[in-house]
Amino acid sequence: MVWAAIASIASSVVSAVGSIAGSVSSAFSTAVGKVGPMIGKAFSATVDLLKKMPNGIGTIVNAVESVGKIFGVFNQGENVQDMGDRVLQGAEIGIVREKYDSFDAYREDLRNIELNDEFTESTSNLEKQIAGSAFGVAGLAEKWDVEPSIVGGVLNISAMSPDFFNADRIEKYLNTVDAGSLVRFAEGGLSPDEKQFVEDKLVSVDMASMPNSSLDDVCQRLYDAIEND
């Protein structure tokens, strides 16, 4: 099974971030042939997240799930691992994103799959978690109209400082600035003028929810969270 190879690669990422580029490239090429290029690109972004957070698949799953529910990629009763099972089983019977006009239509057919219990039992939790995370990344990328790598950047922010960059705050931030600007702000990739513009927007969001805090305190909390990232 192609995803057994992918799980092996992901395990090596989780345990040792060292020399994986060639192996990931090979497994990625096979994965795209199975799940299609849209989910395949999201798989690549998920692997990049794993490289940044060794032993962090659980952290990634939590971030994908919480942010995905806020933005409607997952229903409240759904979880990443179960959806990953559906992504993999769907691919086996030709249900891939490219065949649908919308992500929502693709997701609806995945939800209606009659799962094969033998397939579910023979597929590792890690395989399903990676597939489900890739599904979440792909859905957020389409909703935000950005590349999966940008979604990965937002999820990295959330995963590394979850108490501050929780799903509710990310939703409020993304109603004020675009996802790419938020990621570049956190990564220090903006010009001084751009940085000030984004900072003002984010601080205004937090000031509205923390009216008894001073401007300096709100700014400090924001930058403390970013430095923890």
C-alpha positions as MATLAB code, in Angstrom:
seq = 'MVWAAIASIASSVVSAVGSIAGSVSSAFSTAVGKVGPMIGKAFSATVDLLKKMPNGIGTIVNAVESVGKIFGVFNQGENVQDMGDRVLQGAEIGIVREKYDSFDAYREDLRNIELNDEFTESTSNLEKQIAGSAFGVAGLAEKWDVEPSIVGGVLNISAMSPDFFNADRIEKYLNTVDAGSLVRFAEGGLSPDEKQFVEDKLVSVDMASMPNSSLDDVCQRLYDAIEND';
ca = [
       0.000    0.000    0.000;
       1.384    3.382   -0.980;
       0.460    4.870    2.380;
       2.489    2.241    4.223;
       5.538    3.735    2.532;
       4.343    7.225    3.433;
       3.861    6.212    7.068;
       7.391    4.850    7.127;
       8.710    8.143    5.815;
       6.635   10.127    8.293;
       7.926    7.972   11.147;
      11.477    8.785   10.161;
      10.557   12.480   10.097;
       9.064   12.261   13.563;
      12.009   10.388   15.066;
      14.857   12.068   13.232;
      14.633   15.211   11.167;
      17.922   14.419    9.421;
      18.395   13.256    5.842;
      14.888   12.608    4.538;
      14.670   14.815    1.444;
      15.253   12.050   -1.105;
      12.927    9.562    0.575;
      10.156   12.108    1.034;
      10.446   13.159   -2.583;
      10.066    9.563   -3.735;
       7.132    8.790   -1.459;
       5.501   12.103   -2.301;
       5.559   11.324   -6.017;
       3.796    8.022   -5.349;
       1.295    9.664   -3.014;
       0.286   12.249   -5.600;
      -0.489    9.447   -8.033;
      -2.818    7.952   -5.459;
      -4.614   10.847   -3.798;
      -4.238   13.454   -6.539;
      -2.101   16.608   -6.732;
      -4.344   18.831   -4.577;
      -4.204   16.569   -1.529;
      -0.647   15.683   -2.528;
       0.482   19.312   -2.143;
      -1.195   19.401    1.238;
       0.599   16.189    2.172;
       3.886   17.913    1.360;
       2.936   20.838    3.637;
       2.079   18.347    6.398;
       5.481   16.688    6.079;
       7.103   20.125    6.301;
       5.238   20.666    9.570;
       6.522   17.333   10.856;
      10.059   18.395   10.016;
       9.621   21.527   12.119;
       8.065   19.668   15.033;
       9.777   16.322   15.703;
       7.532   13.990   17.728;
       4.760   16.464   17.090;
       2.160   14.614   14.994;
      -0.334   14.900   17.866;
       0.279   18.639   18.089;
      -0.264   19.005   14.355;
      -3.468   16.974   14.458;
      -4.822   19.140   17.267;
      -4.015   22.328   15.350;
      -5.533   21.068   12.088;
      -8.642   19.855   13.850;
      -9.298   22.945   15.967;
      -8.636   25.456   13.177;
     -10.424   23.253   10.627;
     -13.581   23.156   12.743;
     -13.607   26.937   13.172;
     -13.455   27.379    9.387;
     -15.869   24.583    8.535;
     -13.476   22.030    7.047;
     -14.447   19.522    9.742;
     -17.811   19.175   11.423;
     -17.858   19.325   15.204;
     -18.273   15.554   15.465;
     -15.430   14.732   13.061;
     -11.771   14.174   13.771;
      -8.606   14.172   11.702;
      -7.833   10.481   12.024;
     -11.270    9.249   10.959;
     -11.350   11.657    8.020;
      -7.887   10.455    7.035;
      -9.251    6.922    6.865;
     -11.957    8.171    4.507;
      -9.432   10.062    2.363;
      -7.373    6.896    1.911;
     -10.333    4.632    1.274;
     -11.863    7.197   -1.056;
      -8.677    7.316   -3.120;
      -8.855    3.532   -3.505;
     -12.226    3.859   -5.266;
     -11.457    6.993   -7.263;
     -12.799    9.674   -4.919;
     -10.166   12.399   -5.274;
     -10.443   16.187   -5.054;
      -9.726   16.761   -8.756;
     -12.971   15.054   -9.778;
     -15.135   17.621   -7.973;
     -16.085   21.207   -8.681;
     -15.810   22.107   -5.008;
     -14.055   20.920   -1.877;
     -17.427   20.646   -0.137;
     -18.719   18.189   -2.737;
     -15.557   16.097   -2.398;
     -15.870   16.104    1.387;
     -19.535   15.098    1.236;
     -18.752   12.015   -0.836;
     -15.975   11.085    1.585;
     -18.460   11.324    4.442;
     -20.824    8.961    2.631;
     -18.295    6.214    1.990;
     -19.170    2.831    3.479;
     -15.887    2.112    5.210;
     -14.089   -1.198    4.746;
     -13.322   -2.417    8.268;
     -10.420   -4.558    7.068;
      -8.822   -1.535    5.379;
      -9.337    0.560    8.507;
      -7.742   -2.053   10.762;
      -4.779   -2.616    8.457;
      -3.998    1.112    8.169;
      -1.918    2.616   10.971;
      -3.145    5.557   13.021;
      -0.148    7.538   11.771;
      -1.140    6.965    8.151;
      -4.666    8.131    8.863;
      -3.474   11.135   10.877;
      -1.191   12.305    8.078;
      -3.899   11.807    5.446;
      -6.474   13.592    7.609;
      -4.079   16.448    8.314;
      -3.403   16.790    4.584;
      -7.156   16.866    3.973;
      -7.514   19.657    6.552;
      -4.641   21.627    5.077;
      -6.137   21.297    1.586;
      -9.547   22.457    2.790;
      -8.155   25.487    4.596;
      -6.008   26.370    1.588;
      -9.096   26.495   -0.603;
     -11.155   28.443    1.915;
      -8.383   31.016    2.428;
      -7.365   30.972   -1.271;
      -3.697   30.370   -0.450;
      -1.086   27.704   -1.068;
      -0.984   24.760    1.394;
       2.446   25.972    2.558;
       0.792   29.150    3.918;
      -1.746   27.032    5.788;
       1.173   25.067    7.175;
       2.675   28.307    8.443;
      -0.555   29.279   10.221;
      -0.864   25.819   11.759;
       2.754   25.987   12.887;
       1.983   29.237   14.713;
      -1.052   27.627   16.328;
       0.757   24.417   17.244;
       3.757   26.092   18.826;
       1.807   28.668   20.889;
      -1.633   27.047   21.225;
      -2.748   28.934   24.322;
      -2.331   32.293   22.600;
      -2.791   31.399   18.933;
      -5.926   29.364   19.538;
      -8.460   28.748   16.795;
     -10.733   31.591   17.901;
      -7.906   34.149   17.844;
      -6.671   32.916   14.470;
     -10.184   33.332   13.082;
     -10.312   36.924   14.350;
      -6.837   37.666   12.991;
      -7.703   36.267    9.578;
     -10.776   38.459    9.455;
      -8.350   41.382    9.713;
      -5.238   40.347    7.757;
      -4.638   37.688    5.139;
      -3.035   34.372    6.084;
       0.186   35.075    4.203;
       0.719   38.351    6.052;
       0.114   36.656    9.397;
       2.691   33.968    8.629;
       5.291   36.431    7.361;
       4.698   38.641   10.410;
       5.348   35.722   12.747;
       8.393   34.626   10.737;
       9.875   38.122   10.477;
       9.455   38.319    6.716;
       7.821   41.743    6.400;
       9.308   45.145    5.719;
       9.216   47.587    8.669;
       6.172   49.380    7.245;
       4.359   46.120    6.517;
       5.217   44.796    9.964;
       3.804   47.896   11.641;
       0.637   47.700    9.565;
       0.008   44.053   10.477;
       0.946   44.612   14.111;
      -1.563   47.455   14.365;
      -4.288   45.230   12.914;
      -3.569   42.308   15.258;
      -3.241   44.501   18.327;
      -6.545   46.198   17.536;
      -8.200   42.767   17.512;
      -6.788   41.919   20.934;
      -7.514   45.325   22.412;
     -11.185   44.815   21.554;
     -11.275   41.585   23.562;
      -9.048   42.837   26.394;
     -10.341   46.370   27.062;
      -8.734   46.543   30.501;
      -5.237   45.812   29.199;
      -2.788   48.482   28.159;
      -1.493   48.755   24.616;
       1.994   47.810   25.804;
       0.676   44.691   27.562;
      -1.236   43.551   24.495;
       1.802   44.073   22.249;
       4.011   42.211   24.708;
       1.688   39.223   24.819;
       1.664   39.058   21.035;
       5.433   39.134   20.724;
       5.934   36.707   23.619;
       3.710   34.230   21.775;
       5.634   34.731   18.528;
       8.976   34.247   20.258;
       7.661   30.993   21.683;
       6.929   29.886   18.134;
];
